[in-house]
PDB file of C-alpha atoms in Angstrom:
ATOM      1  CA  LEU A  26      -7.437 -12.513   8.517  1.00 58.00           C
ATOM      2  CA  GLN A  27     -11.216 -11.957   8.316  1.00 57.00           C
ATOM      3  CA  PHE A  28     -11.448 -14.251   5.312  1.00 52.00           C
ATOM      4  CA  PHE A  29      -9.600 -17.005   7.139  1.00 57.00           C
ATOM      5  CA  VAL A  30     -11.878 -16.667  10.139  1.00 64.00           C
ATOM      6  CA  ALA A  31     -14.886 -16.812   7.820  1.00 59.00           C
ATOM      7  CA  GLY A  32     -13.392 -19.810   6.045  1.00 57.00           C
ATOM      8  CA  LEU A  33     -12.824 -21.640   9.304  1.00 63.00           C
ATOM      9  CA  ILE A  34     -16.428 -20.971  10.337  1.00 65.00           C
ATOM     10  CA  VAL A  35     -17.712 -22.330   7.022  1.00 61.00           C
ATOM     11  CA  CYS A  36     -15.485 -25.383   7.351  1.00 62.00           C
ATOM     12  CA  GLN A  37     -16.653 -26.033  10.900  1.00 64.00           C
ATOM     13  CA  ILE A  38     -20.289 -25.885   9.820  1.00 64.00           C
ATOM     14  CA  SER A  39     -19.583 -28.253   6.937  1.00 61.00           C
ATOM     15  CA  LEU A  40     -17.720 -30.633   9.232  1.00 62.00           C
ATOM     16  CA  ALA A  41     -20.612 -30.617  11.660  1.00 63.00           C
ATOM     17  CA  LEU A  42     -22.897 -31.698   8.832  1.00 61.00           C
ATOM     18  CA  LEU A  43     -20.465 -34.389   7.646  1.00 61.00           C
ATOM     19  CA  ARG A  44     -19.871 -35.615  11.211  1.00 63.00           C
ATOM     20  CA  PRO A  45     -16.291 -36.907  10.844  1.00 64.00           C
ATOM     21  CA  GLY A  46     -14.891 -39.401  13.307  1.00 73.00           C
ATOM     22  CA  LEU A  47     -12.971 -38.582  16.468  1.00 74.00           C
ATOM     23  CA  HIS A  48      -9.597 -39.117  14.771  1.00 77.00           C
ATOM     24  CA  ASP A  49     -10.381 -36.577  12.047  1.00 76.00           C
ATOM     25  CA  ARG A  50     -11.769 -34.066  14.538  1.00 74.00           C
ATOM     26  CA  VAL A  51      -8.588 -34.227  16.658  1.00 78.00           C
ATOM     27  CA  ILE A  52      -6.441 -33.664  13.568  1.00 80.00           C
ATOM     28  CA  LEU A  53      -8.581 -30.768  12.389  1.00 76.00           C
ATOM     29  CA  PHE A  54      -8.522 -29.124  15.797  1.00 76.00           C
ATOM     30  CA  SER A  55      -4.753 -29.552  16.163  1.00 81.00           C
ATOM     31  CA  VAL A  56      -3.988 -28.262  12.667  1.00 80.00           C
ATOM     32  CA  ASN A  57      -6.301 -25.299  13.217  1.00 76.00           C
ATOM     33  CA  VAL A  58      -4.583 -24.304  16.487  1.00 77.00           C
ATOM     34  CA  VAL A  59      -1.071 -24.686  15.034  1.00 82.00           C
ATOM     35  CA  ALA A  60      -2.013 -22.731  11.910  1.00 80.00           C
ATOM     36  CA  GLN A  61      -3.426 -19.821  13.908  1.00 76.00           C
ATOM     37  CA  MET A  62      -0.320 -19.735  16.109  1.00 81.00           C
ATOM     38  CA  LEU A  63       1.962 -19.712  13.051  1.00 82.00           C
ATOM     39  CA  ILE A  64      -0.052 -16.924  11.423  1.00 77.00           C
ATOM     40  CA  VAL A  65       0.166 -14.766  14.548  1.00 77.00           C
ATOM     41  CA  ALA A  66       3.877 -15.520  15.004  1.00 80.00           C
ATOM     42  CA  GLY A  67       4.650 -14.711  11.383  1.00 78.00           C
ATOM     43  CA  THR A  68       2.710 -11.462  11.547  1.00 75.00           C
ATOM     44  CA  LEU A  69       4.681 -10.391  14.623  1.00 77.00           C
ATOM     45  CA  ARG A  70       8.164 -11.557  13.615  1.00 79.00           C
ATOM     46  CA  LEU A  71       8.401 -11.218   9.836  1.00 75.00           C
ATOM     47  CA  PRO A  72       9.465  -7.872   8.289  1.00 77.00           C
ATOM     48  CA  GLU A  73       6.512  -5.525   8.056  1.00 72.00           C
ATOM     49  CA  ASN A  74       5.143  -4.873   4.533  1.00 68.00           C
ATOM     50  CA  SER A  75       7.341  -7.572   3.006  1.00 70.00           C
ATOM     51  CA  ARG A  76       5.899  -9.948   0.398  1.00 70.00           C
ATOM     52  CA  ILE A  77       6.345 -12.978   2.659  1.00 76.00           C
ATOM     53  CA  VAL A  78       4.393 -11.455   5.541  1.00 75.00           C
ATOM     54  CA  ARG A  79       1.522 -10.628   3.178  1.00 76.00           C
ATOM     55  CA  LEU A  80       1.536 -14.175   1.801  1.00 82.00           C
ATOM     56  CA  TRP A  81       2.060 -15.826   5.162  1.00 82.00           C
ATOM     57  CA  PRO A  82      -1.641 -16.378   6.092  1.00 83.00           C
ATOM     58  CA  PRO A  83      -2.701 -17.993   2.777  1.00 87.00           C
ATOM     59  CA  ILE A  84       0.466 -20.116   2.634  1.00 87.00           C
ATOM     60  CA  ILE A  85      -0.141 -21.405   6.160  1.00 86.00           C
ATOM     61  CA  GLY A  86      -3.786 -22.059   5.282  1.00 85.00           C
ATOM     62  CA  LEU A  87      -2.895 -24.098   2.204  1.00 88.00           C
ATOM     63  CA  CYS A  88      -0.158 -25.985   4.070  1.00 89.00           C
ATOM     64  CA  SER A  89      -2.787 -26.841   6.685  1.00 86.00           C
ATOM     65  CA  LEU A  90      -4.947 -28.337   3.950  1.00 85.00           C
ATOM     66  CA  ILE A  91      -1.968 -30.403   2.780  1.00 88.00           C
ATOM     67  CA  VAL A  92      -1.522 -31.815   6.290  1.00 88.00           C
ATOM     68  CA  ILE A  93      -5.245 -32.495   6.645  1.00 83.00           C
ATOM     69  CA  GLY A  94      -5.389 -34.149   3.236  1.00 84.00           C
ATOM     70  CA  ALA A  95      -2.404 -36.358   4.071  1.00 86.00           C
ATOM     71  CA  THR A  96      -3.788 -37.517   7.444  1.00 84.00           C
ATOM     72  CA  THR A  97      -7.566 -37.743   6.879  1.00 81.00           C
ATOM     73  CA  SER A  98      -9.983 -38.869   4.205  1.00 79.00           C
ATOM     74  CA  GLY A  99     -13.399 -37.865   2.934  1.00 74.00           C
ATOM     75  CA  LEU A 100     -13.159 -34.178   3.925  1.00 74.00           C
ATOM     76  CA  ALA A 101     -12.842 -32.674   0.445  1.00 76.00           C
ATOM     77  CA  PRO A 102     -16.517 -31.541   0.347  1.00 74.00           C
ATOM     78  CA  ALA A 103     -16.085 -29.698   3.642  1.00 72.00           C
ATOM     79  CA  LEU A 104     -12.766 -28.035   2.898  1.00 77.00           C
ATOM     80  CA  GLY A 105     -13.005 -27.432  -0.840  1.00 78.00           C
ATOM     81  CA  GLY A 106     -14.437 -23.956  -0.347  1.00 80.00           C
ATOM     82  CA  PHE A 107     -11.355 -22.935   1.593  1.00 83.00           C
ATOM     83  CA  PHE A 108      -9.350 -22.835  -1.649  1.00 88.00           C
ATOM     84  CA  VAL A 109     -11.774 -20.294  -3.111  1.00 88.00           C
ATOM     85  CA  ILE A 110     -11.673 -18.197   0.067  1.00 86.00           C
ATOM     86  CA  THR A 111      -7.872 -18.239   0.032  1.00 88.00           C
ATOM     87  CA  PHE A 112      -7.624 -16.973  -3.548  1.00 92.00           C
ATOM     88  CA  VAL A 113     -10.327 -14.366  -2.886  1.00 90.00           C
ATOM     89  CA  TYR A 114      -8.254 -13.124   0.048  1.00 87.00           C
ATOM     90  CA  VAL A 115      -5.136 -12.922  -2.119  1.00 89.00           C
ATOM     91  CA  GLY A 116      -7.026 -11.111  -4.856  1.00 90.00           C
ATOM     92  CA  LEU A 117      -8.412  -8.510  -2.466  1.00 87.00           C
ATOM     93  CA  THR A 118      -5.189  -7.860  -0.540  1.00 85.00           C
ATOM     94  CA  GLN A 119      -2.218  -8.550  -2.838  1.00 87.00           C
ATOM     95  CA  SER A 120      -0.756  -7.164  -6.049  1.00 86.00           C
ATOM     96  CA  PRO A 121      -1.451  -8.793  -9.453  1.00 89.00           C
ATOM     97  CA  TRP A 122       0.183 -12.153 -10.191  1.00 88.00           C
ATOM     98  CA  THR A 123       0.735 -12.878  -6.497  1.00 88.00           C
ATOM     99  CA  SER A 124      -1.763 -15.742  -6.748  1.00 89.00           C
ATOM    100  CA  LEU A 125       0.692 -17.659  -8.961  1.00 90.00           C
ATOM    101  CA  TRP A 126       2.830 -18.282  -5.864  1.00 87.00           C
ATOM    102  CA  LEU A 127      -0.035 -20.287  -4.358  1.00 90.00           C
ATOM    103  CA  ILE A 128      -0.468 -22.727  -7.243  1.00 92.00           C
ATOM    104  CA  PRO A 129       1.973 -25.418  -5.910  1.00 92.00           C
ATOM    105  CA  PRO A 130       0.553 -25.645  -2.345  1.00 92.00           C
ATOM    106  CA  ALA A 131      -3.021 -25.345  -3.652  1.00 92.00           C
ATOM    107  CA  ALA A 132      -2.450 -28.179  -6.139  1.00 92.00           C
ATOM    108  CA  ALA A 133      -0.864 -30.377  -3.471  1.00 92.00           C
ATOM    109  CA  GLY A 134      -3.682 -29.729  -1.028  1.00 89.00           C
ATOM    110  CA  TRP A 135      -6.338 -30.397  -3.667  1.00 89.00           C
ATOM    111  CA  LEU A 136      -4.794 -33.702  -4.705  1.00 90.00           C
ATOM    112  CA  LEU A 137      -4.347 -34.930  -1.130  1.00 89.00           C
ATOM    113  CA  LEU A 138      -7.873 -33.998  -0.110  1.00 86.00           C
ATOM    114  CA  ASN A 139      -9.342 -35.770  -3.149  1.00 87.00           C
ATOM    115  CA  ARG A 140      -7.568 -39.101  -2.701  1.00 85.00           C
ATOM    116  CA  PRO A 141      -7.748 -41.724  -4.130  1.00 84.00           C
ATOM    117  CA  LEU A 142      -6.680 -40.070  -7.342  1.00 83.00           C
ATOM    118  CA  ASP A 143      -8.360 -40.987 -10.591  1.00 85.00           C
ATOM    119  CA  HIS A 144      -8.730 -39.506 -14.047  1.00 88.00           C
ATOM    120  CA  THR A 145     -11.668 -37.343 -12.949  1.00 87.00           C
ATOM    121  CA  VAL A 146      -9.730 -35.728 -10.094  1.00 85.00           C
ATOM    122  CA  LEU A 147      -6.685 -35.114 -12.288  1.00 88.00           C
ATOM    123  CA  ALA A 148      -8.879 -33.579 -14.994  1.00 90.00           C
ATOM    124  CA  LYS A 149     -10.573 -31.249 -12.520  1.00 90.00           C
ATOM    125  CA  LEU A 150      -7.291 -29.933 -11.063  1.00 91.00           C
ATOM    126  CA  PRO A 151      -6.188 -27.635 -13.950  1.00 93.00           C
ATOM    127  CA  VAL A 152      -9.742 -26.326 -14.285  1.00 93.00           C
ATOM    128  CA  ALA A 153      -9.944 -25.545 -10.579  1.00 91.00           C
ATOM    129  CA  LEU A 154      -6.507 -23.896 -10.533  1.00 93.00           C
ATOM    130  CA  SER A 155      -7.388 -21.770 -13.568  1.00 94.00           C
ATOM    131  CA  LEU A 156     -10.643 -20.598 -12.001  1.00 94.00           C
ATOM    132  CA  TRP A 157      -8.958 -19.783  -8.655  1.00 93.00           C
ATOM    133  CA  VAL A 158      -6.156 -17.807 -10.306  1.00 94.00           C
ATOM    134  CA  LEU A 159      -8.577 -16.031 -12.651  1.00 95.00           C
ATOM    135  CA  LEU A 160     -10.773 -15.019  -9.713  1.00 93.00           C
ATOM    136  CA  ALA A 161      -7.781 -13.757  -7.726  1.00 93.00           C
ATOM    137  CA  GLU A 162      -6.342 -11.800 -10.656  1.00 94.00           C
ATOM    138  CA  LEU A 163      -9.653 -10.136 -11.505  1.00 94.00           C
ATOM    139  CA  LEU A 164     -10.126  -9.058  -7.891  1.00 92.00           C
ATOM    140  CA  SER A 165      -6.485  -7.965  -7.626  1.00 92.00           C
ATOM    141  CA  ARG A 166      -6.680  -5.757 -10.691  1.00 92.00           C
ATOM    142  CA  VAL A 167      -9.954  -4.161  -9.617  1.00 92.00           C
ATOM    143  CA  THR A 168      -8.559  -3.549  -6.130  1.00 91.00           C
ATOM    144  CA  SER A 169      -5.242  -2.200  -7.458  1.00 90.00           C
ATOM    145  CA  GLN A 170      -7.015   0.181  -9.844  1.00 91.00           C
ATOM    146  CA  ARG A 171      -9.284   1.433  -7.087  1.00 90.00           C
ATOM    147  CA  GLN A 172      -6.306   1.967  -4.776  1.00 88.00           C
ATOM    148  CA  ALA A 173      -4.427   3.807  -7.534  1.00 88.00           C
ATOM    149  CA  ASP A 174      -7.433   6.072  -8.083  1.00 88.00           C
ATOM    150  CA  GLN A 175      -7.690   6.755  -4.359  1.00 87.00           C
ATOM    151  CA  ASP A 176      -3.962   7.539  -4.126  1.00 81.00           C
ATOM    152  CA  ARG A 177      -4.201   9.861  -7.123  1.00 84.00           C
ATOM    153  CA  LEU A 178      -7.165  11.718  -5.654  1.00 83.00           C
ATOM    154  CA  ALA A 179      -5.464  11.943  -2.268  1.00 79.00           C
ATOM    155  CA  ASP A 180      -2.313  13.291  -3.924  1.00 77.00           C
ATOM    156  CA  GLN A 181      -4.332  15.867  -5.845  1.00 76.00           C
ATOM    157  CA  ALA A 182      -6.148  16.898  -2.686  1.00 76.00           C
ATOM    158  CA  ALA A 183      -2.870  17.358  -0.787  1.00 78.00           C
ATOM    159  CA  HIS A 184      -0.911  19.250  -3.465  1.00 80.00           C
ATOM    160  CA  ASP A 185      -1.245  22.624  -5.098  1.00 84.00           C
ATOM    161  CA  ALA A 186      -1.921  22.247  -8.815  1.00 85.00           C
ATOM    162  CA  LEU A 187       0.016  25.362  -9.839  1.00 87.00           C
ATOM    163  CA  THR A 188       3.299  24.821  -7.986  1.00 87.00           C
ATOM    164  CA  GLY A 189       3.365  21.090  -7.274  1.00 85.00           C
ATOM    165  CA  LEU A 190       3.976  21.888  -3.599  1.00 88.00           C
ATOM    166  CA  ARG A 191       1.752  20.669  -0.820  1.00 87.00           C
ATOM    167  CA  ASN A 192      -1.231  22.827  -0.022  1.00 87.00           C
ATOM    168  CA  ARG A 193      -2.232  23.956   3.459  1.00 84.00           C
ATOM    169  CA  ARG A 194      -4.320  20.849   4.059  1.00 82.00           C
ATOM    170  CA  GLY A 195      -2.699  19.042   6.975  1.00 75.00           C
ATOM    171  CA  LEU A 196      -0.274  21.890   7.659  1.00 82.00           C
ATOM    172  CA  GLU A 197      -1.039  21.898  11.381  1.00 83.00           C
ATOM    173  CA  GLU A 198      -0.246  18.171  11.610  1.00 81.00           C
ATOM    174  CA  LEU A 199       3.070  18.730   9.803  1.00 82.00           C
ATOM    175  CA  LEU A 200       4.076  21.518  12.179  1.00 85.00           C
ATOM    176  CA  ASP A 201       2.924  19.552  15.234  1.00 85.00           C
ATOM    177  CA  ALA A 202       5.249  16.752  14.121  1.00 82.00           C
ATOM    178  CA  ALA A 203       8.256  19.106  14.046  1.00 86.00           C
ATOM    179  CA  ASP A 204      10.908  18.144  16.577  1.00 89.00           C
ATOM    180  CA  VAL A 205      13.804  19.862  18.332  1.00 90.00           C
ATOM    181  CA  GLY A 206      16.519  20.528  15.762  1.00 91.00           C
ATOM    182  CA  ASP A 207      14.096  21.001  12.858  1.00 93.00           C
ATOM    183  CA  ALA A 208      13.858  24.310  11.000  1.00 93.00           C
ATOM    184  CA  VAL A 209      11.016  26.182   9.344  1.00 93.00           C
ATOM    185  CA  LEU A 210      11.790  28.510   6.443  1.00 93.00           C
ATOM    186  CA  PHE A 211       9.247  31.024   5.143  1.00 94.00           C
ATOM    187  CA  LEU A 212       9.613  32.508   1.634  1.00 93.00           C
ATOM    188  CA  ASP A 213       7.713  35.508   0.286  1.00 93.00           C
ATOM    189  CA  LEU A 214       8.176  37.082  -3.160  1.00 92.00           C
ATOM    190  CA  ASP A 215       8.908  40.789  -2.841  1.00 92.00           C
ATOM    191  CA  HIS A 216       6.411  43.242  -4.367  1.00 89.00           C
ATOM    192  CA  PHE A 217       4.554  40.448  -6.105  1.00 88.00           C
ATOM    193  CA  LYS A 218       1.402  42.558  -6.427  1.00 87.00           C
ATOM    194  CA  ALA A 219       3.232  44.744  -8.915  1.00 87.00           C
ATOM    195  CA  VAL A 220       3.776  41.702 -11.176  1.00 87.00           C
ATOM    196  CA  ASN A 221       0.057  41.051 -11.302  1.00 83.00           C
ATOM    197  CA  ASP A 222      -0.768  44.706 -11.785  1.00 83.00           C
ATOM    198  CA  LEU A 223       1.739  45.294 -14.601  1.00 86.00           C
ATOM    199  CA  LEU A 224       1.828  41.942 -16.408  1.00 86.00           C
ATOM    200  CA  GLY A 225      -1.481  40.322 -15.453  1.00 89.00           C
ATOM    201  CA  HIS A 226      -2.459  37.357 -13.311  1.00 85.00           C
ATOM    202  CA  GLU A 227      -1.456  34.793 -15.941  1.00 88.00           C
ATOM    203  CA  ALA A 228       2.121  36.056 -15.828  1.00 88.00           C
ATOM    204  CA  GLY A 229       1.924  36.070 -12.029  1.00 88.00           C
ATOM    205  CA  ASP A 230       0.834  32.416 -12.065  1.00 89.00           C
ATOM    206  CA  ARG A 231       3.853  31.537 -14.220  1.00 91.00           C
ATOM    207  CA  VAL A 232       6.141  33.248 -11.703  1.00 92.00           C
ATOM    208  CA  ILE A 233       4.581  31.328  -8.809  1.00 92.00           C
ATOM    209  CA  ALA A 234       4.868  28.077 -10.764  1.00 92.00           C
ATOM    210  CA  ASP A 235       8.571  28.794 -11.333  1.00 92.00           C
ATOM    211  CA  LEU A 236       8.994  29.388  -7.612  1.00 91.00           C
ATOM    212  CA  GLY A 237       7.504  25.979  -6.838  1.00 91.00           C
ATOM    213  CA  ARG A 238       9.699  24.302  -9.440  1.00 92.00           C
ATOM    214  CA  ILE A 239      12.887  25.853  -8.059  1.00 93.00           C
ATOM    215  CA  VAL A 240      11.953  25.045  -4.461  1.00 93.00           C
ATOM    216  CA  LEU A 241      11.353  21.389  -5.320  1.00 92.00           C
ATOM    217  CA  ALA A 242      14.642  21.250  -7.233  1.00 92.00           C
ATOM    218  CA  VAL A 243      16.790  22.233  -4.244  1.00 91.00           C
ATOM    219  CA  LEU A 244      14.999  20.399  -1.429  1.00 91.00           C
ATOM    220  CA  ARG A 245      16.195  17.135   0.071  1.00 90.00           C
ATOM    221  CA  PRO A 246      13.888  14.084  -0.204  1.00 88.00           C
ATOM    222  CA  HIS A 247      12.634  14.411   3.386  1.00 89.00           C
ATOM    223  CA  ASP A 248      12.061  18.205   3.287  1.00 91.00           C
ATOM    224  CA  ILE A 249       8.457  19.380   2.979  1.00 89.00           C
ATOM    225  CA  ALA A 250       7.381  22.515   1.088  1.00 91.00           C
ATOM    226  CA  VAL A 251       3.887  23.998   1.397  1.00 91.00           C
ATOM    227  CA  ARG A 252       2.277  26.756  -0.626  1.00 90.00           C
ATOM    228  CA  TYR A 253       1.187  28.841   2.320  1.00 89.00           C
ATOM    229  CA  GLY A 254      -0.460  31.697   0.411  1.00 83.00           C
ATOM    230  CA  GLY A 255      -0.517  33.306  -3.016  1.00 84.00           C
ATOM    231  CA  GLU A 256       3.253  33.857  -3.316  1.00 89.00           C
ATOM    232  CA  GLU A 257       4.271  32.493   0.077  1.00 92.00           C
ATOM    233  CA  VAL A 258       6.008  29.168   0.639  1.00 92.00           C
ATOM    234  CA  LEU A 259       6.668  27.458   3.958  1.00 93.00           C
ATOM    235  CA  ILE A 260       9.389  24.795   4.101  1.00 92.00           C
ATOM    236  CA  LEU A 261       9.840  22.297   6.930  1.00 93.00           C
ATOM    237  CA  LEU A 262      13.470  21.131   7.179  1.00 93.00           C
ATOM    238  CA  PRO A 263      13.944  18.153   9.524  1.00 92.00           C
ATOM    239  CA  ALA A 264      17.205  18.025  11.508  1.00 91.00           C
ATOM    240  CA  THR A 265      18.640  21.179   9.913  1.00 91.00           C
ATOM    241  CA  SER A 266      20.945  23.687  11.603  1.00 92.00           C
ATOM    242  CA  VAL A 267      20.963  27.438  11.005  1.00 92.00           C
ATOM    243  CA  SER A 268      23.960  27.066   8.696  1.00 93.00           C
ATOM    244  CA  GLY A 269      22.082  24.384   6.787  1.00 92.00           C
ATOM    245  CA  VAL A 270      19.137  26.743   6.324  1.00 93.00           C
ATOM    246  CA  GLU A 271      21.458  29.498   5.115  1.00 94.00           C
ATOM    247  CA  THR A 272      23.017  27.113   2.584  1.00 93.00           C
ATOM    248  CA  LEU A 273      19.571  26.210   1.304  1.00 93.00           C
ATOM    249  CA  VAL A 274      18.606  29.892   0.974  1.00 94.00           C
ATOM    250  CA  ARG A 275      21.745  30.599  -1.051  1.00 94.00           C
ATOM    251  CA  ARG A 276      20.912  27.736  -3.407  1.00 93.00           C
ATOM    252  CA  LEU A 277      17.361  29.046  -3.736  1.00 93.00           C
ATOM    253  CA  ARG A 278      18.617  32.554  -4.531  1.00 93.00           C
ATOM    254  CA  ARG A 279      21.000  31.270  -7.210  1.00 92.00           C
ATOM    255  CA  GLY A 280      18.263  29.227  -8.857  1.00 91.00           C
ATOM    256  CA  TRP A 281      15.728  32.036  -8.593  1.00 92.00           C
ATOM    257  CA  SER A 282      18.024  34.767  -9.913  1.00 91.00           C
ATOM    258  CA  ALA A 283      18.846  32.614 -12.923  1.00 90.00           C
ATOM    259  CA  SER A 284      15.133  32.402 -13.823  1.00 88.00           C
ATOM    260  CA  HIS A 285      13.870  35.796 -12.625  1.00 89.00           C
ATOM    261  CA  PRO A 286      16.714  38.264 -12.068  1.00 89.00           C
ATOM    262  CA  GLU A 287      14.193  41.101 -11.944  1.00 88.00           C
ATOM    263  CA  LEU A 288      12.441  39.664  -8.839  1.00 90.00           C
ATOM    264  CA  THR A 289      13.637  38.897  -5.328  1.00 92.00           C
ATOM    265  CA  PHE A 290      12.232  37.046  -2.349  1.00 93.00           C
ATOM    266  CA  SER A 291      12.533  37.422   1.398  1.00 93.00           C
ATOM    267  CA  ALA A 292      13.326  34.427   3.586  1.00 93.00           C
TER     268      ALA A 292
END
């Protein structure tokens, strides 16, 4: 909403310089109030994280320009920058190609604000639309790539590279979030030091990697496994009874014995 606030400030300054009549000022004030109320209402009532709630502010802004263009005249110089601000907002906050949804209301608002229509106005419309969409798409792709890089780095920082399990970063927060009825399971490979001593640390790393793979294979989607130490794994099992934990341990033992019958683990 910061871009819309900034856009409204710019428009108000431009209107002060243009000095529209009382009729136009009343319309602008009324449309502004109604638009802000609709934006707030949509943000509160529409499903969170849905596409429509993310597009709601720019759609309301462009619809406001349509109303203003249909009921006033001579305000195109003051409000023209609002189109750019709207597409910049979409580019910085939405996924690629979202700006295409705004072409119809943007075109309608542009045409109404630039009445009476002539060949010059009609020739400028496709150019303006192309520039707005191009600006939004460039910003959207840069923003999406940056967010993807941040998510990848955050995922790498939170997971152990060898096992694919979470590392101990944030472990205290995970355990603090545990509720009554949850279970915590602790796994420890038996006599693992002997594996390193006899076969070497590279072989020991392969064993630990297999442990992580088998743990991930048997967990439910909402279970959380953490590499607690060298060969130790802690598993948080939400809403799991003792019998449920025992079932999980049996599945782990079957999977583990199939890969490493010579090794055991304690749970």
